[in-house]
Amino acid sequence: MSEAESLPRIGENAPDFSAVTTLSKDFGFSAWQEQDWVVFFSHPADFTPVSTTELVEFARRHEDFKKKGVKLLGISVDSIHAHLAWLANIKEKLGVTIPYPLVADVDMQVARLYGMIHPGASPTATVRAVFVINPKRVIRALIYYPLNAGRNVDEVLRLVTALQTADNFSCATPVNWQEGEKVAVSPPRTVEEVEERLSHADREIKDFYLTLKDPKPST
Ligand code: BEZ
């Protein structure tokens, strides 16, 4: 089986692992996570331009993630020495402190566990993967970007917000949804559910399968 085939998928448990990070000599993923959501993202290499912009943007939005109960965790197959030198350089040249841990994964064990090595893109570097992991350590979403295209951190935050909203209000979020907008009532599975959903005066009912409502607890 290739590394890409072994990637953990949506609905599966996020693999636990131990590692060295920029903030801890003996980091254990599950103990560190506690009861929080996690955005676990990989970058191809330290001291590269696109990855630097991503690291800095995740740092800039760190408080926004924290307010939603989300911890950030970065990883690449660079050494802890490279990570520390890079972070020091970012602080010196850009004035930004990276407040979340970066996993050093020189032997690629964690990257392989998470299917972050895509040999067609590079056999020696992680692609730009994002794993959104819920407090029960279940993978709720995956995003993969290639080496030469930076991610949109707003979109990662929007995705976490959408997942939390779907959980809290038993709903789904429509295309381009933003926090505060109406959400979609999940598709009906029985005749009774079809009739039930047509009975709500406070909903925007286009048809039985396309109904929007304000995000609030189900009545
Ligand atoms: C970058 O992060 O800038 C980068 C890394 C690997 C290949 C191309 C760009």
Short mmCIF file of C-alpha atoms and ligand atoms in Angstrom, two decimals:
data_model
loop_
_atom_site.label_atom_id
_atom_site.label_comp_id
_atom_site.label_asym_id
_atom_site.label_seq_id
_atom_site.Cartn_x
_atom_site.Cartn_y
_atom_site.Cartn_z
CA MET A 1 0.00 0.00 0.00
CA SER A 2 1.35 3.46 -0.84
CA GLU A 3 1.45 6.29 1.71
CA ALA A 4 -1.35 8.13 -0.06
CA GLU A 5 -3.63 5.08 0.17
CA SER A 6 -3.20 4.84 3.93
CA LEU A 7 -4.55 8.31 4.72
CA PRO A 8 -7.11 8.46 7.53
CA ARG A 9 -10.51 9.50 6.24
CA ILE A 10 -13.53 11.51 7.39
CA GLY A 11 -15.30 9.75 10.26
CA GLU A 12 -12.22 7.79 11.34
CA ASN A 13 -10.21 8.36 14.51
CA ALA A 14 -7.22 10.67 14.12
CA PRO A 15 -4.15 8.54 14.89
CA ASP A 16 -2.45 9.30 18.18
CA PHE A 17 1.32 9.93 18.13
CA SER A 18 4.26 11.15 20.17
CA ALA A 19 6.76 13.65 18.81
CA VAL A 20 9.07 16.55 19.50
CA THR A 21 7.57 19.98 18.82
CA THR A 22 8.76 23.57 19.05
CA LEU A 23 6.88 23.88 22.37
CA SER A 24 7.48 20.45 23.92
CA LYS A 25 10.20 17.79 24.08
CA ASP A 26 7.66 15.04 24.75
CA PHE A 27 4.46 15.94 22.95
CA GLY A 28 1.61 13.40 22.99
CA PHE A 29 -1.18 14.28 20.57
CA SER A 30 -4.21 12.98 22.51
CA ALA A 31 -3.05 14.39 25.88
CA TRP A 32 -2.29 17.77 24.29
CA GLN A 33 -5.66 17.90 22.50
CA GLU A 34 -7.68 17.61 25.76
CA GLN A 35 -11.33 18.37 24.83
CA ASP A 36 -10.61 20.82 22.03
CA TRP A 37 -10.98 20.81 18.26
CA VAL A 38 -7.69 20.62 16.36
CA VAL A 39 -6.59 21.95 12.98
CA PHE A 40 -3.52 19.85 12.11
CA PHE A 41 -1.76 21.19 9.02
CA SER A 42 1.41 20.24 7.18
CA HIS A 43 3.72 22.42 5.08
CA PRO A 44 6.38 21.18 2.63
CA ALA A 45 9.53 22.72 4.08
CA ASP A 46 10.90 25.32 6.49
CA PHE A 47 12.47 28.49 5.05
CA THR A 48 10.21 28.48 1.99
CA PRO A 49 8.12 31.49 0.96
CA VAL A 50 4.56 30.15 0.70
CA SER A 51 4.86 28.13 3.91
CA THR A 52 6.17 31.19 5.74
CA THR A 53 3.10 33.21 4.70
CA GLU A 54 0.83 30.39 5.85
CA LEU A 55 2.54 30.03 9.24
CA VAL A 56 2.30 33.77 9.81
CA GLU A 57 -1.37 33.91 8.80
CA PHE A 58 -2.27 30.99 11.11
CA ALA A 59 -0.46 32.93 13.87
CA ARG A 60 -2.42 36.11 13.05
CA ARG A 61 -5.72 34.19 13.26
CA HIS A 62 -4.67 32.10 16.28
CA GLU A 63 -7.01 33.97 18.68
CA ASP A 64 -9.97 33.52 16.30
CA PHE A 65 -9.39 29.76 16.32
CA LYS A 66 -8.90 29.77 20.10
CA LYS A 67 -12.24 31.55 20.62
CA LYS A 68 -13.89 28.61 18.87
CA GLY A 69 -12.09 26.06 21.04
CA VAL A 70 -9.65 25.12 18.27
CA LYS A 71 -5.96 24.35 18.76
CA LEU A 72 -3.54 24.71 15.85
CA LEU A 73 -0.76 22.20 15.18
CA GLY A 74 1.75 22.37 12.32
CA ILE A 75 4.11 19.72 10.95
CA SER A 76 6.79 19.16 8.35
CA VAL A 77 9.56 16.62 7.88
CA ASP A 78 12.18 19.16 8.98
CA SER A 79 14.25 18.79 12.15
CA ILE A 80 13.51 20.58 15.41
CA HIS A 81 16.69 22.63 14.82
CA ALA A 82 15.41 23.80 11.43
CA HIS A 83 12.00 24.62 12.94
CA LEU A 84 13.56 26.65 15.77
CA ALA A 85 15.86 28.54 13.41
CA TRP A 86 12.96 29.29 11.03
CA LEU A 87 10.69 30.53 13.84
CA ALA A 88 13.51 32.74 15.17
CA ASN A 89 14.00 34.13 11.67
CA ILE A 90 10.26 34.81 11.26
CA LYS A 91 10.29 36.66 14.57
CA GLU A 92 13.35 38.69 13.60
CA LYS A 93 12.37 39.52 10.01
CA LEU A 94 8.58 39.68 10.23
CA GLY A 95 8.03 40.44 13.92
CA VAL A 96 5.69 37.46 14.34
CA THR A 97 5.84 34.89 17.13
CA ILE A 98 4.35 31.53 16.18
CA PRO A 99 2.17 30.67 19.19
CA TYR A 100 1.22 27.08 18.27
CA PRO A 101 3.48 23.99 18.19
CA LEU A 102 5.24 22.71 15.07
CA VAL A 103 5.95 18.96 14.98
CA ALA A 104 9.45 17.92 13.81
CA ASP A 105 9.05 14.72 11.80
CA VAL A 106 12.43 13.93 10.22
CA ASP A 107 11.70 10.20 9.94
CA MET A 108 8.27 10.97 8.35
CA GLN A 109 6.48 8.68 10.78
CA VAL A 110 3.66 11.09 11.61
CA ALA A 111 3.42 12.37 8.01
CA ARG A 112 3.00 8.77 6.79
CA LEU A 113 0.46 8.00 9.52
CA TYR A 114 -1.66 10.91 8.27
CA GLY A 115 -1.09 10.33 4.53
CA MET A 116 0.64 13.67 4.14
CA ILE A 117 3.34 12.34 1.77
CA HIS A 118 2.02 12.17 -1.79
CA PRO A 119 4.90 10.67 -3.78
CA GLY A 120 3.63 12.09 -7.09
CA ALA A 121 3.99 15.59 -5.63
CA SER A 122 7.17 14.89 -3.64
CA PRO A 123 8.55 11.73 -2.03
CA THR A 124 10.47 13.79 0.54
CA ALA A 125 8.09 16.57 1.60
CA THR A 126 4.59 16.82 3.02
CA VAL A 127 1.90 18.32 0.81
CA ARG A 128 -0.27 21.08 2.30
CA ALA A 129 -2.73 18.91 4.24
CA VAL A 130 -5.33 20.15 6.71
CA PHE A 131 -7.08 17.78 9.11
CA VAL A 132 -10.01 19.14 11.13
CA ILE A 133 -10.37 16.91 14.19
CA ASN A 134 -13.24 17.13 16.70
CA PRO A 135 -12.94 16.89 20.51
CA LYS A 136 -13.60 13.12 20.33
CA ARG A 137 -10.55 12.82 18.05
CA VAL A 138 -12.69 12.02 14.97
CA ILE A 139 -11.54 13.43 11.62
CA ARG A 140 -14.32 15.72 10.39
CA ALA A 141 -12.74 17.21 7.27
CA LEU A 142 -9.64 16.97 5.09
CA ILE A 143 -8.19 19.48 2.65
CA TYR A 144 -5.18 18.88 0.40
CA TYR A 145 -3.31 21.57 -1.47
CA PRO A 146 -0.20 21.06 -3.63
CA LEU A 147 3.24 22.45 -2.86
CA ASN A 148 2.88 25.54 -5.02
CA ALA A 149 -0.47 26.93 -3.86
CA GLY A 150 -0.97 28.46 -0.42
CA ARG A 151 -4.10 27.77 1.58
CA ASN A 152 -6.88 30.18 2.58
CA VAL A 153 -6.88 30.41 6.39
CA ASP A 154 -10.28 32.17 6.34
CA GLU A 155 -11.67 29.07 4.65
CA VAL A 156 -10.17 26.76 7.29
CA LEU A 157 -11.80 28.87 10.02
CA ARG A 158 -15.09 28.95 8.08
CA LEU A 159 -14.99 25.17 7.73
CA VAL A 160 -14.49 24.61 11.48
CA THR A 161 -17.34 27.06 12.20
CA ALA A 162 -19.57 25.23 9.71
CA LEU A 163 -18.84 21.85 11.35
CA GLN A 164 -19.49 23.22 14.84
CA THR A 165 -22.74 24.85 13.65
CA ALA A 166 -23.86 21.60 12.00
CA ASP A 167 -23.20 19.74 15.27
CA ASN A 168 -24.86 22.32 17.51
CA PHE A 169 -28.01 22.85 15.48
CA SER A 170 -28.51 19.49 13.68
CA CYS A 171 -28.25 21.09 10.27
CA ALA A 172 -25.96 21.43 7.23
CA THR A 173 -24.40 24.58 5.82
CA PRO A 174 -25.07 25.64 2.21
CA VAL A 175 -22.65 26.87 -0.44
CA ASN A 176 -20.43 29.81 0.57
CA TRP A 177 -22.10 29.85 4.00
CA GLN A 178 -20.76 32.38 6.51
CA GLU A 179 -21.32 32.50 10.26
CA GLY A 180 -24.72 34.06 11.13
CA GLU A 181 -26.38 33.11 7.83
CA LYS A 182 -29.26 30.67 7.48
CA VAL A 183 -28.45 26.95 7.48
CA ALA A 184 -29.98 24.05 5.58
CA VAL A 185 -32.27 21.53 7.24
CA SER A 186 -30.73 18.09 6.61
CA PRO A 187 -32.49 15.96 3.95
CA PRO A 188 -35.61 14.12 5.18
CA ARG A 189 -35.42 10.33 5.47
CA THR A 190 -39.09 9.45 6.04
CA VAL A 191 -42.53 10.66 4.89
CA GLU A 192 -43.11 11.84 8.46
CA GLU A 193 -39.98 13.98 8.30
CA VAL A 194 -41.11 15.47 4.95
CA GLU A 195 -44.40 16.53 6.52
CA GLU A 196 -42.77 17.73 9.71
CA ARG A 197 -40.39 20.06 7.95
CA LEU A 198 -43.17 21.67 5.86
CA SER A 199 -45.00 22.65 9.06
CA HIS A 200 -42.56 25.31 10.32
CA ALA A 201 -43.74 28.88 9.67
CA ASP A 202 -40.35 30.36 10.62
CA ARG A 203 -38.43 28.48 7.91
CA GLU A 204 -37.60 29.50 4.35
CA ILE A 205 -39.21 26.53 2.59
CA LYS A 206 -38.40 26.27 -1.13
CA ASP A 207 -39.49 22.64 -1.22
CA PHE A 208 -39.45 19.65 1.13
CA TYR A 209 -35.78 18.96 0.35
CA LEU A 210 -34.59 22.57 0.26
CA THR A 211 -35.43 24.30 3.52
CA LEU A 212 -33.39 26.99 5.26
CA LYS A 213 -33.65 28.06 8.90
CA ASP A 214 -31.90 30.28 11.40
CA PRO A 215 -29.22 28.39 13.32
CA LYS A 216 -30.92 27.71 16.64
CA PRO A 217 -31.72 24.54 18.60
CA SER A 218 -34.25 22.22 16.90
CA THR A 219 -37.82 22.50 18.18
C1 BEZ B 1 6.84 27.15 -0.42
O1 BEZ B 1 6.33 26.87 0.68
O2 BEZ B 1 7.07 28.29 -0.77
C2 BEZ B 1 7.12 26.03 -1.38
C3 BEZ B 1 7.54 24.81 -0.89
C4 BEZ B 1 7.82 23.78 -1.78
C5 BEZ B 1 7.66 23.99 -3.13
C6 BEZ B 1 7.23 25.22 -3.61
C7 BEZ B 1 6.94 26.25 -2.73
#
